[in-house]
Amino acid sequence: NTTYGNWKKINEDDQSKDELYDMKVTFNRMIDHLRENFERQEMFVSDASHELKTPISIVKSYSQLMKRRGSDNPDLLVESTQAIESQADRMQKLVEQMLLLARNKDREVYEPFDIVELCQSTAETFKEAYDRNIFFSTTADNLQVKGSYDQLQQVVYILMDNAVKYSQDAVKLTVSQDVRHAEVKVHDNGPGIPEIEQEKIFDRFYRIDKSRSRETGGTGLGLSIARTIVEAHEGILTVSSVPGKGTVFRIQLPVSQKG
Ligand code: ADP
């Protein structure tokens, strides 16, 4: 009996040691997670401020120029107001996209809908908006995915917008289905993306060619918004690209049960 009692006690001590150890591991993981989130947040604020600094200083220098020399120089007035307006547009776009990234954390109500219809109507919108060949094809008539229609439409818009922006040729939007996934692909024949850049382009504010991207109105936030939305839908957003040949962005989303 005494032997059994001692054995039981040792066993219980070991068990509580194990539990304590598990609690310590969980606690440390929580702290690491919080620290990572905090650092990411800090980084975001610092990147965002950096991005806003340039348009703010352009607005300031044009305003000063107008104040000093605007009264006797109408051309300068026109040039300055145009520059100020375009920088205000840029800041507006940046702020809107930053809000989108922040807001995306509040999970919306997810409903099943047809992703084929979403892509078809997006292709139509792009055909009307751009004087470009936009092709749409699908291997399925109806593919139900569960999610936010508006958010996933935003993702397809971002990818289509980039394809049109960074290439001169036709853009193709395709939908297909494998066993459990709906697959949406955006193909372009543009300059492509070098392999070492292919993961970085999903980072916030990352642009391969900052000056060219600024000319096209890019903020470097589009793809990170797209990936955040797709991942919130338990999907995957990937890129494959051959420099000089073109790029394909691929969204994979779990297919929902019919209904
Ligand atoms: P941006 O607002 O600059 O377009 P994104 O996050 O959407 O920001 O894209 C990040 C960068 O990835 C772009 O600046 C561009 O350099 C590159 N990129 C995105 N899509 C394409 C594409 N279809 N072809 C070539 N480069 C692309």
PDB file of C-alpha atoms and ligand atoms in Angstrom:
ATOM      1  CA  ASN A   1       0.000   0.000   0.000  1.00  0.00           C
ATOM      2  CA  THR A   2       2.720   2.442   1.022  1.00  0.00           C
ATOM      3  CA  THR A   3       4.654   1.568  -2.113  1.00  0.00           C
ATOM      4  CA  TYR A   4       1.514   2.158  -4.158  1.00  0.00           C
ATOM      5  CA  GLY A   5       0.911   5.463  -2.297  1.00  0.00           C
ATOM      6  CA  ASN A   6       4.461   6.680  -3.044  1.00  0.00           C
ATOM      7  CA  TRP A   7       4.214   5.615  -6.664  1.00  0.00           C
ATOM      8  CA  LYS A   8       0.860   7.429  -6.996  1.00  0.00           C
ATOM      9  CA  LYS A   9       2.316  10.589  -5.450  1.00  0.00           C
ATOM     10  CA  ILE A  10       5.378  10.578  -7.715  1.00  0.00           C
ATOM     11  CA  ASN A  11       3.074  10.032 -10.660  1.00  0.00           C
ATOM     12  CA  GLU A  12       0.857  12.923  -9.615  1.00  0.00           C
ATOM     13  CA  ASP A  13       3.899  15.172  -9.073  1.00  0.00           C
ATOM     14  CA  ASP A  14       5.137  14.285 -12.567  1.00  0.00           C
ATOM     15  CA  GLN A  15       1.713  14.991 -13.961  1.00  0.00           C
ATOM     16  CA  SER A  16       1.523  18.416 -12.344  1.00  0.00           C
ATOM     17  CA  LYS A  17       5.069  19.149 -13.540  1.00  0.00           C
ATOM     18  CA  ASP A  18       3.962  18.229 -17.063  1.00  0.00           C
ATOM     19  CA  GLU A  19       0.901  20.441 -16.742  1.00  0.00           C
ATOM     20  CA  LEU A  20       3.021  23.327 -15.472  1.00  0.00           C
ATOM     21  CA  TYR A  21       5.419  22.844 -18.359  1.00  0.00           C
ATOM     22  CA  ASP A  22       2.533  22.812 -20.880  1.00  0.00           C
ATOM     23  CA  MET A  23       1.113  25.990 -19.338  1.00  0.00           C
ATOM     24  CA  LYS A  24       4.521  27.677 -19.591  1.00  0.00           C
ATOM     25  CA  VAL A  25       4.835  26.693 -23.260  1.00  0.00           C
ATOM     26  CA  THR A  26       1.318  27.978 -24.030  1.00  0.00           C
ATOM     27  CA  PHE A  27       1.974  31.205 -22.149  1.00  0.00           C
ATOM     28  CA  ASN A  28       5.275  31.796 -23.979  1.00  0.00           C
ATOM     29  CA  ARG A  29       3.580  31.142 -27.296  1.00  0.00           C
ATOM     30  CA  MET A  30       0.896  33.681 -26.435  1.00  0.00           C
ATOM     31  CA  ILE A  31       3.510  36.289 -25.530  1.00  0.00           C
ATOM     32  CA  ASP A  32       5.438  35.618 -28.773  1.00  0.00           C
ATOM     33  CA  HIS A  33       2.218  35.930 -30.735  1.00  0.00           C
ATOM     34  CA  LEU A  34       1.323  39.222 -29.033  1.00  0.00           C
ATOM     35  CA  ARG A  35       4.842  40.553 -29.565  1.00  0.00           C
ATOM     36  CA  GLU A  36       4.757  39.606 -33.267  1.00  0.00           C
ATOM     37  CA  ASN A  37       1.377  41.293 -33.691  1.00  0.00           C
ATOM     38  CA  PHE A  38       2.582  44.389 -31.913  1.00  0.00           C
ATOM     39  CA  GLU A  39       5.748  44.549 -34.029  1.00  0.00           C
ATOM     40  CA  ARG A  40       3.716  44.066 -37.204  1.00  0.00           C
ATOM     41  CA  GLN A  41       1.387  46.870 -36.115  1.00  0.00           C
ATOM     42  CA  GLU A  42       4.348  49.151 -35.364  1.00  0.00           C
ATOM     43  CA  MET A  43       5.868  48.343 -38.739  1.00  0.00           C
ATOM     44  CA  PHE A  44       2.566  49.105 -40.468  1.00  0.00           C
ATOM     45  CA  VAL A  45       2.265  52.507 -38.792  1.00  0.00           C
ATOM     46  CA  SER A  46       5.856  53.343 -39.651  1.00  0.00           C
ATOM     47  CA  ASP A  47       5.475  52.205 -43.316  1.00  0.00           C
ATOM     48  CA  ALA A  48       2.163  54.050 -43.637  1.00  0.00           C
ATOM     49  CA  SER A  49       3.644  57.290 -42.273  1.00  0.00           C
ATOM     50  CA  HIS A  50       6.559  56.931 -44.646  1.00  0.00           C
ATOM     51  CA  GLU A  51       4.216  56.475 -47.627  1.00  0.00           C
ATOM     52  CA  LEU A  52       2.176  59.545 -46.639  1.00  0.00           C
ATOM     53  CA  LYS A  53       5.251  61.722 -46.153  1.00  0.00           C
ATOM     54  CA  THR A  54       6.013  62.084 -49.879  1.00  0.00           C
ATOM     55  CA  PRO A  55       2.586  63.361 -51.026  1.00  0.00           C
ATOM     56  CA  ILE A  56       2.381  65.628 -47.954  1.00  0.00           C
ATOM     57  CA  SER A  57       5.721  67.255 -48.729  1.00  0.00           C
ATOM     58  CA  ILE A  58       4.761  67.689 -52.417  1.00  0.00           C
ATOM     59  CA  VAL A  59       1.502  69.396 -51.362  1.00  0.00           C
ATOM     60  CA  LYS A  60       3.423  71.653 -48.970  1.00  0.00           C
ATOM     61  CA  SER A  61       6.048  72.725 -51.469  1.00  0.00           C
ATOM     62  CA  TYR A  62       3.462  73.508 -54.165  1.00  0.00           C
ATOM     63  CA  SER A  63       1.399  75.524 -51.668  1.00  0.00           C
ATOM     64  CA  GLN A  64       4.475  77.531 -50.697  1.00  0.00           C
ATOM     65  CA  LEU A  65       5.294  78.095 -54.356  1.00  0.00           C
ATOM     66  CA  MET A  66       1.735  79.329 -54.993  1.00  0.00           C
ATOM     67  CA  LYS A  67       1.932  81.654 -52.020  1.00  0.00           C
ATOM     68  CA  ARG A  68       5.224  83.199 -53.167  1.00  0.00           C
ATOM     69  CA  ARG A  69       4.748  83.393 -56.941  1.00  0.00           C
ATOM     70  CA  GLY A  70       1.175  82.376 -57.746  1.00  0.00           C
ATOM     71  CA  SER A  71      -0.412  85.837 -57.868  1.00  0.00           C
ATOM     72  CA  ASP A  72       1.512  86.920 -60.974  1.00  0.00           C
ATOM     73  CA  ASN A  73       1.888  83.524 -62.644  1.00  0.00           C
ATOM     74  CA  PRO A  74      -1.356  81.846 -63.793  1.00  0.00           C
ATOM     75  CA  ASP A  75       0.499  78.860 -65.361  1.00  0.00           C
ATOM     76  CA  LEU A  76       2.142  78.118 -62.074  1.00  0.00           C
ATOM     77  CA  LEU A  77      -1.235  78.287 -60.354  1.00  0.00           C
ATOM     78  CA  VAL A  78      -2.668  75.689 -62.755  1.00  0.00           C
ATOM     79  CA  GLU A  79       0.352  73.408 -62.424  1.00  0.00           C
ATOM     80  CA  SER A  80       0.335  73.644 -58.631  1.00  0.00           C
ATOM     81  CA  THR A  81      -3.366  73.017 -58.162  1.00  0.00           C
ATOM     82  CA  GLN A  82      -3.159  69.991 -60.477  1.00  0.00           C
ATOM     83  CA  ALA A  83      -0.220  68.573 -58.549  1.00  0.00           C
ATOM     84  CA  ILE A  84      -1.951  69.182 -55.227  1.00  0.00           C
ATOM     85  CA  GLU A  85      -5.128  67.516 -56.447  1.00  0.00           C
ATOM     86  CA  SER A  86      -3.316  64.446 -57.720  1.00  0.00           C
ATOM     87  CA  GLN A  87      -1.374  64.093 -54.441  1.00  0.00           C
ATOM     88  CA  ALA A  88      -4.626  64.457 -52.502  1.00  0.00           C
ATOM     89  CA  ASP A  89      -6.067  61.650 -54.655  1.00  0.00           C
ATOM     90  CA  ARG A  90      -3.075  59.502 -53.846  1.00  0.00           C
ATOM     91  CA  MET A  91      -3.416  60.120 -50.108  1.00  0.00           C
ATOM     92  CA  GLN A  92      -7.117  59.355 -50.321  1.00  0.00           C
ATOM     93  CA  LYS A  93      -6.409  56.022 -52.041  1.00  0.00           C
ATOM     94  CA  LEU A  94      -3.739  55.155 -49.476  1.00  0.00           C
ATOM     95  CA  VAL A  95      -6.029  55.929 -46.548  1.00  0.00           C
ATOM     96  CA  GLU A  96      -8.940  54.008 -48.093  1.00  0.00           C
ATOM     97  CA  GLN A  97      -6.752  50.955 -48.669  1.00  0.00           C
ATOM     98  CA  MET A  98      -5.266  51.123 -45.170  1.00  0.00           C
ATOM     99  CA  LEU A  99      -8.788  51.208 -43.738  1.00  0.00           C
ATOM    100  CA  LEU A 100      -9.699  48.221 -45.890  1.00  0.00           C
ATOM    101  CA  LEU A 101      -6.793  46.271 -44.430  1.00  0.00           C
ATOM    102  CA  ALA A 102      -7.753  47.223 -40.887  1.00  0.00           C
ATOM    103  CA  ARG A 103     -11.464  46.582 -41.365  1.00  0.00           C
ATOM    104  CA  ASN A 104     -10.960  43.213 -42.978  1.00  0.00           C
ATOM    105  CA  LYS A 105     -10.292  41.827 -39.515  1.00  0.00           C
ATOM    106  CA  ASP A 106     -13.974  42.172 -38.614  1.00  0.00           C
ATOM    107  CA  ARG A 107     -15.279  38.975 -40.082  1.00  0.00           C
ATOM    108  CA  GLU A 108     -18.341  39.511 -42.227  1.00  0.00           C
ATOM    109  CA  VAL A 109     -21.246  37.102 -42.466  1.00  0.00           C
ATOM    110  CA  TYR A 110     -20.280  34.490 -45.025  1.00  0.00           C
ATOM    111  CA  GLU A 111     -22.958  33.303 -47.452  1.00  0.00           C
ATOM    112  CA  PRO A 112     -22.669  30.799 -50.305  1.00  0.00           C
ATOM    113  CA  PHE A 113     -22.613  32.360 -53.775  1.00  0.00           C
ATOM    114  CA  ASP A 114     -21.590  31.528 -57.331  1.00  0.00           C
ATOM    115  CA  ILE A 115     -17.970  32.511 -58.005  1.00  0.00           C
ATOM    116  CA  VAL A 116     -18.464  31.945 -61.769  1.00  0.00           C
ATOM    117  CA  GLU A 117     -21.069  34.728 -61.864  1.00  0.00           C
ATOM    118  CA  LEU A 118     -18.778  37.005 -59.837  1.00  0.00           C
ATOM    119  CA  CYS A 119     -15.897  36.522 -62.280  1.00  0.00           C
ATOM    120  CA  GLN A 120     -18.080  36.837 -65.365  1.00  0.00           C
ATOM    121  CA  SER A 121     -19.552  40.135 -64.222  1.00  0.00           C
ATOM    122  CA  THR A 122     -16.103  41.423 -63.224  1.00  0.00           C
ATOM    123  CA  ALA A 123     -14.773  40.549 -66.694  1.00  0.00           C
ATOM    124  CA  GLU A 124     -17.726  42.467 -68.209  1.00  0.00           C
ATOM    125  CA  THR A 125     -16.971  45.505 -66.056  1.00  0.00           C
ATOM    126  CA  PHE A 126     -13.330  45.494 -67.174  1.00  0.00           C
ATOM    127  CA  LYS A 127     -14.313  45.059 -70.837  1.00  0.00           C
ATOM    128  CA  GLU A 128     -16.472  48.162 -70.578  1.00  0.00           C
ATOM    129  CA  ALA A 129     -13.905  50.192 -68.659  1.00  0.00           C
ATOM    130  CA  TYR A 130     -10.788  49.448 -70.734  1.00  0.00           C
ATOM    131  CA  ASP A 131     -10.099  49.437 -74.424  1.00  0.00           C
ATOM    132  CA  ARG A 132      -8.401  46.060 -74.136  1.00  0.00           C
ATOM    133  CA  ASN A 133      -9.010  42.437 -74.952  1.00  0.00           C
ATOM    134  CA  ILE A 134     -10.387  40.882 -71.796  1.00  0.00           C
ATOM    135  CA  PHE A 135     -11.233  37.185 -72.111  1.00  0.00           C
ATOM    136  CA  PHE A 136     -13.319  35.131 -69.744  1.00  0.00           C
ATOM    137  CA  SER A 137     -13.665  31.367 -69.697  1.00  0.00           C
ATOM    138  CA  THR A 138     -14.997  28.786 -67.266  1.00  0.00           C
ATOM    139  CA  THR A 139     -15.145  24.998 -67.055  1.00  0.00           C
ATOM    140  CA  ALA A 140     -18.076  25.081 -64.618  1.00  0.00           C
ATOM    141  CA  ASP A 141     -21.524  26.673 -64.901  1.00  0.00           C
ATOM    142  CA  ASN A 142     -21.971  27.276 -61.218  1.00  0.00           C
ATOM    143  CA  LEU A 143     -19.406  27.006 -58.438  1.00  0.00           C
ATOM    144  CA  GLN A 144     -20.585  27.769 -54.929  1.00  0.00           C
ATOM    145  CA  VAL A 145     -18.092  29.198 -52.463  1.00  0.00           C
ATOM    146  CA  LYS A 146     -18.889  30.494 -49.014  1.00  0.00           C
ATOM    147  CA  GLY A 147     -17.805  34.000 -48.212  1.00  0.00           C
ATOM    148  CA  SER A 148     -18.255  37.693 -48.688  1.00  0.00           C
ATOM    149  CA  TYR A 149     -19.168  38.477 -52.313  1.00  0.00           C
ATOM    150  CA  ASP A 150     -17.942  42.066 -51.967  1.00  0.00           C
ATOM    151  CA  GLN A 151     -14.578  41.139 -50.506  1.00  0.00           C
ATOM    152  CA  LEU A 152     -13.868  38.416 -53.066  1.00  0.00           C
ATOM    153  CA  GLN A 153     -14.951  40.743 -55.849  1.00  0.00           C
ATOM    154  CA  GLN A 154     -12.424  43.214 -54.477  1.00  0.00           C
ATOM    155  CA  VAL A 155      -9.717  40.525 -54.788  1.00  0.00           C
ATOM    156  CA  VAL A 156     -10.560  39.797 -58.440  1.00  0.00           C
ATOM    157  CA  TYR A 157     -10.669  43.559 -59.113  1.00  0.00           C
ATOM    158  CA  ILE A 158      -7.186  44.033 -57.620  1.00  0.00           C
ATOM    159  CA  LEU A 159      -5.699  41.216 -59.734  1.00  0.00           C
ATOM    160  CA  MET A 160      -7.459  42.330 -62.928  1.00  0.00           C
ATOM    161  CA  ASP A 161      -6.502  45.944 -62.281  1.00  0.00           C
ATOM    162  CA  ASN A 162      -2.830  44.979 -61.884  1.00  0.00           C
ATOM    163  CA  ALA A 163      -2.918  42.819 -65.024  1.00  0.00           C
ATOM    164  CA  VAL A 164      -4.297  45.746 -67.033  1.00  0.00           C
ATOM    165  CA  LYS A 165      -1.917  48.218 -65.369  1.00  0.00           C
ATOM    166  CA  TYR A 166       1.301  46.257 -65.766  1.00  0.00           C
ATOM    167  CA  SER A 167       0.756  44.718 -69.216  1.00  0.00           C
ATOM    168  CA  GLN A 168      -0.205  46.050 -72.615  1.00  0.00           C
ATOM    169  CA  ASP A 169      -1.745  42.934 -74.069  1.00  0.00           C
ATOM    170  CA  ALA A 170      -4.880  40.855 -73.565  1.00  0.00           C
ATOM    171  CA  VAL A 171      -5.882  39.775 -70.057  1.00  0.00           C
ATOM    172  CA  LYS A 172      -7.549  36.440 -69.361  1.00  0.00           C
ATOM    173  CA  LEU A 173      -9.757  35.540 -66.417  1.00  0.00           C
ATOM    174  CA  THR A 174     -10.507  31.837 -65.995  1.00  0.00           C
ATOM    175  CA  VAL A 175     -12.517  29.758 -63.534  1.00  0.00           C
ATOM    176  CA  SER A 176     -12.182  26.015 -63.042  1.00  0.00           C
ATOM    177  CA  GLN A 177     -12.747  23.380 -60.402  1.00  0.00           C
ATOM    178  CA  ASP A 178     -10.593  20.646 -58.958  1.00  0.00           C
ATOM    179  CA  VAL A 179     -11.863  18.123 -56.413  1.00  0.00           C
ATOM    180  CA  ARG A 180     -12.424  20.496 -53.521  1.00  0.00           C
ATOM    181  CA  HIS A 181     -11.436  23.911 -54.830  1.00  0.00           C
ATOM    182  CA  ALA A 182     -12.684  26.630 -57.052  1.00  0.00           C
ATOM    183  CA  GLU A 183      -9.763  28.058 -58.962  1.00  0.00           C
ATOM    184  CA  VAL A 184      -9.735  31.591 -60.349  1.00  0.00           C
ATOM    185  CA  LYS A 185      -6.779  32.670 -62.464  1.00  0.00           C
ATOM    186  CA  VAL A 186      -5.795  36.028 -63.908  1.00  0.00           C
ATOM    187  CA  HIS A 187      -3.317  35.720 -66.799  1.00  0.00           C
ATOM    188  CA  ASP A 188      -1.381  38.518 -68.471  1.00  0.00           C
ATOM    189  CA  ASN A 189       1.438  38.744 -71.026  1.00  0.00           C
ATOM    190  CA  GLY A 190       3.157  41.610 -69.244  1.00  0.00           C
ATOM    191  CA  PRO A 191       6.767  42.029 -68.077  1.00  0.00           C
ATOM    192  CA  GLY A 192       6.487  39.264 -65.480  1.00  0.00           C
ATOM    193  CA  ILE A 193       7.863  39.261 -61.948  1.00  0.00           C
ATOM    194  CA  PRO A 194      11.411  38.063 -61.130  1.00  0.00           C
ATOM    195  CA  GLU A 195      11.463  35.016 -58.874  1.00  0.00           C
ATOM    196  CA  ILE A 196      13.089  36.791 -55.906  1.00  0.00           C
ATOM    197  CA  GLU A 197      10.291  39.370 -55.932  1.00  0.00           C
ATOM    198  CA  GLN A 198       7.454  36.862 -56.131  1.00  0.00           C
ATOM    199  CA  GLU A 199       6.863  36.536 -52.382  1.00  0.00           C
ATOM    200  CA  LYS A 200       7.756  40.136 -51.551  1.00  0.00           C
ATOM    201  CA  ILE A 201       4.993  41.604 -53.732  1.00  0.00           C
ATOM    202  CA  PHE A 202       2.456  40.374 -51.153  1.00  0.00           C
ATOM    203  CA  ASP A 203       4.109  42.496 -48.425  1.00  0.00           C
ATOM    204  CA  ARG A 204       2.418  45.719 -47.479  1.00  0.00           C
ATOM    205  CA  PHE A 205       3.603  48.749 -49.479  1.00  0.00           C
ATOM    206  CA  TYR A 206       6.017  46.622 -51.537  1.00  0.00           C
ATOM    207  CA  ARG A 207       6.414  47.710 -55.151  1.00  0.00           C
ATOM    208  CA  ILE A 208       8.992  46.314 -57.564  1.00  0.00           C
ATOM    209  CA  ASP A 209       9.588  49.593 -59.309  1.00  0.00           C
ATOM    210  CA  LYS A 210       8.508  52.373 -56.997  1.00  0.00           C
ATOM    211  CA  SER A 211       8.622  55.200 -59.514  1.00  0.00           C
ATOM    212  CA  ARG A 212       6.805  53.284 -62.266  1.00  0.00           C
ATOM    213  CA  SER A 213       4.257  52.038 -59.801  1.00  0.00           C
ATOM    214  CA  ARG A 214       3.694  55.584 -58.511  1.00  0.00           C
ATOM    215  CA  GLU A 215       3.043  56.730 -62.094  1.00  0.00           C
ATOM    216  CA  THR A 216       0.380  54.058 -62.426  1.00  0.00           C
ATOM    217  CA  GLY A 217      -1.107  55.150 -59.106  1.00  0.00           C
ATOM    218  CA  GLY A 218       0.098  52.084 -57.226  1.00  0.00           C
ATOM    219  CA  THR A 219       0.263  52.030 -53.439  1.00  0.00           C
ATOM    220  CA  GLY A 220       1.775  48.590 -52.919  1.00  0.00           C
ATOM    221  CA  LEU A 221      -1.212  47.577 -50.786  1.00  0.00           C
ATOM    222  CA  GLY A 222      -3.377  45.805 -53.365  1.00  0.00           C
ATOM    223  CA  LEU A 223      -1.845  42.331 -53.184  1.00  0.00           C
ATOM    224  CA  SER A 224      -1.566  42.321 -49.403  1.00  0.00           C
ATOM    225  CA  ILE A 225      -5.269  43.227 -49.183  1.00  0.00           C
ATOM    226  CA  ALA A 226      -6.037  40.460 -51.699  1.00  0.00           C
ATOM    227  CA  ARG A 227      -4.059  37.829 -49.789  1.00  0.00           C
ATOM    228  CA  THR A 228      -5.558  38.831 -46.416  1.00  0.00           C
ATOM    229  CA  ILE A 229      -9.083  38.455 -47.838  1.00  0.00           C
ATOM    230  CA  VAL A 230      -8.375  35.118 -49.547  1.00  0.00           C
ATOM    231  CA  GLU A 231      -6.777  33.692 -46.383  1.00  0.00           C
ATOM    232  CA  ALA A 232      -9.756  34.833 -44.290  1.00  0.00           C
ATOM    233  CA  HIS A 233     -11.805  32.624 -46.660  1.00  0.00           C
ATOM    234  CA  GLU A 234      -9.457  29.695 -45.988  1.00  0.00           C
ATOM    235  CA  GLY A 235      -8.118  30.002 -49.497  1.00  0.00           C
ATOM    236  CA  ILE A 236      -4.697  30.479 -51.063  1.00  0.00           C
ATOM    237  CA  LEU A 237      -3.433  33.245 -53.341  1.00  0.00           C
ATOM    238  CA  THR A 238      -0.278  32.466 -55.310  1.00  0.00           C
ATOM    239  CA  VAL A 239       1.648  33.800 -58.260  1.00  0.00           C
ATOM    240  CA  SER A 240       3.631  32.167 -61.015  1.00  0.00           C
ATOM    241  CA  SER A 241       5.470  34.286 -63.486  1.00  0.00           C
ATOM    242  CA  VAL A 242       8.085  34.128 -66.221  1.00  0.00           C
ATOM    243  CA  PRO A 243       9.952  37.420 -66.677  1.00  0.00           C
ATOM    244  CA  GLY A 244       9.447  38.707 -70.193  1.00  0.00           C
ATOM    245  CA  LYS A 245       6.515  36.365 -70.765  1.00  0.00           C
ATOM    246  CA  GLY A 246       3.772  37.136 -68.268  1.00  0.00           C
ATOM    247  CA  THR A 247       2.166  36.414 -64.949  1.00  0.00           C
ATOM    248  CA  VAL A 248      -0.612  34.241 -63.562  1.00  0.00           C
ATOM    249  CA  PHE A 249      -2.219  34.942 -60.190  1.00  0.00           C
ATOM    250  CA  ARG A 250      -4.200  32.014 -58.817  1.00  0.00           C
ATOM    251  CA  ILE A 251      -6.910  32.064 -56.149  1.00  0.00           C
ATOM    252  CA  GLN A 252      -7.967  28.716 -54.677  1.00  0.00           C
ATOM    253  CA  LEU A 253     -11.071  28.650 -52.531  1.00  0.00           C
ATOM    254  CA  PRO A 254     -12.810  25.746 -50.845  1.00  0.00           C
ATOM    255  CA  VAL A 255     -16.013  24.801 -52.659  1.00  0.00           C
ATOM    256  CA  SER A 256     -19.015  25.027 -50.402  1.00  0.00           C
ATOM    257  CA  GLN A 257     -21.718  22.347 -50.159  1.00  0.00           C
ATOM    258  CA  LYS A 258     -24.552  23.238 -52.506  1.00  0.00           C
ATOM    259  CA  GLY A 259     -27.169  25.519 -51.005  1.00  0.00           C
TER     260      GLY A 259
HETATM  261  P1  ADP B   1       0.402  48.384 -56.544  1.00  0.00           P
HETATM  262  O1  ADP B   1      -0.617  49.287 -55.950  1.00  0.00           O
HETATM  263  O2  ADP B   1       1.770  48.984 -56.606  1.00  0.00           O
HETATM  264  O3  ADP B   1      -0.035  47.773 -57.833  1.00  0.00           O
HETATM  265  P2  ADP B   1       0.205  45.708 -55.446  1.00  0.00           P
HETATM  266  O4  ADP B   1       0.336  45.230 -54.037  1.00  0.00           O
HETATM  267  O5  ADP B   1      -1.074  45.417 -56.133  1.00  0.00           O
HETATM  268  O6  ADP B   1       0.542  47.235 -55.434  1.00  0.00           O
HETATM  269  O7  ADP B   1       1.383  45.068 -56.285  1.00  0.00           O
HETATM  270  C1  ADP B   1       2.710  45.090 -55.774  1.00  0.00           C
HETATM  271  C2  ADP B   1       3.726  45.131 -56.916  1.00  0.00           C
HETATM  272  O8  ADP B   1       3.708  43.883 -57.624  1.00  0.00           O
HETATM  273  C3  ADP B   1       3.425  46.179 -57.974  1.00  0.00           C
HETATM  274  O9  ADP B   1       3.959  47.421 -57.615  1.00  0.00           O
HETATM  275  C4  ADP B   1       4.095  45.604 -59.202  1.00  0.00           C
HETATM  276  O10 ADP B   1       5.470  45.952 -59.180  1.00  0.00           O
HETATM  277  C5  ADP B   1       3.999  44.102 -58.992  1.00  0.00           C
HETATM  278  N1  ADP B   1       2.883  43.491 -59.784  1.00  0.00           N
HETATM  279  C6  ADP B   1       1.635  43.228 -59.357  1.00  0.00           C
HETATM  280  N2  ADP B   1       0.894  42.644 -60.321  1.00  0.00           N
HETATM  281  C7  ADP B   1       1.704  42.525 -61.389  1.00  0.00           C
HETATM  282  C8  ADP B   1       1.543  41.984 -62.720  1.00  0.00           C
HETATM  283  N3  ADP B   1       0.381  41.467 -63.123  1.00  0.00           N
HETATM  284  N4  ADP B   1       2.619  42.033 -63.550  1.00  0.00           N
HETATM  285  C9  ADP B   1       3.800  42.553 -63.148  1.00  0.00           C
HETATM  286  N5  ADP B   1       4.026  43.071 -61.914  1.00  0.00           N
HETATM  287  C10 ADP B   1       2.998  43.070 -61.046  1.00  0.00           C
END
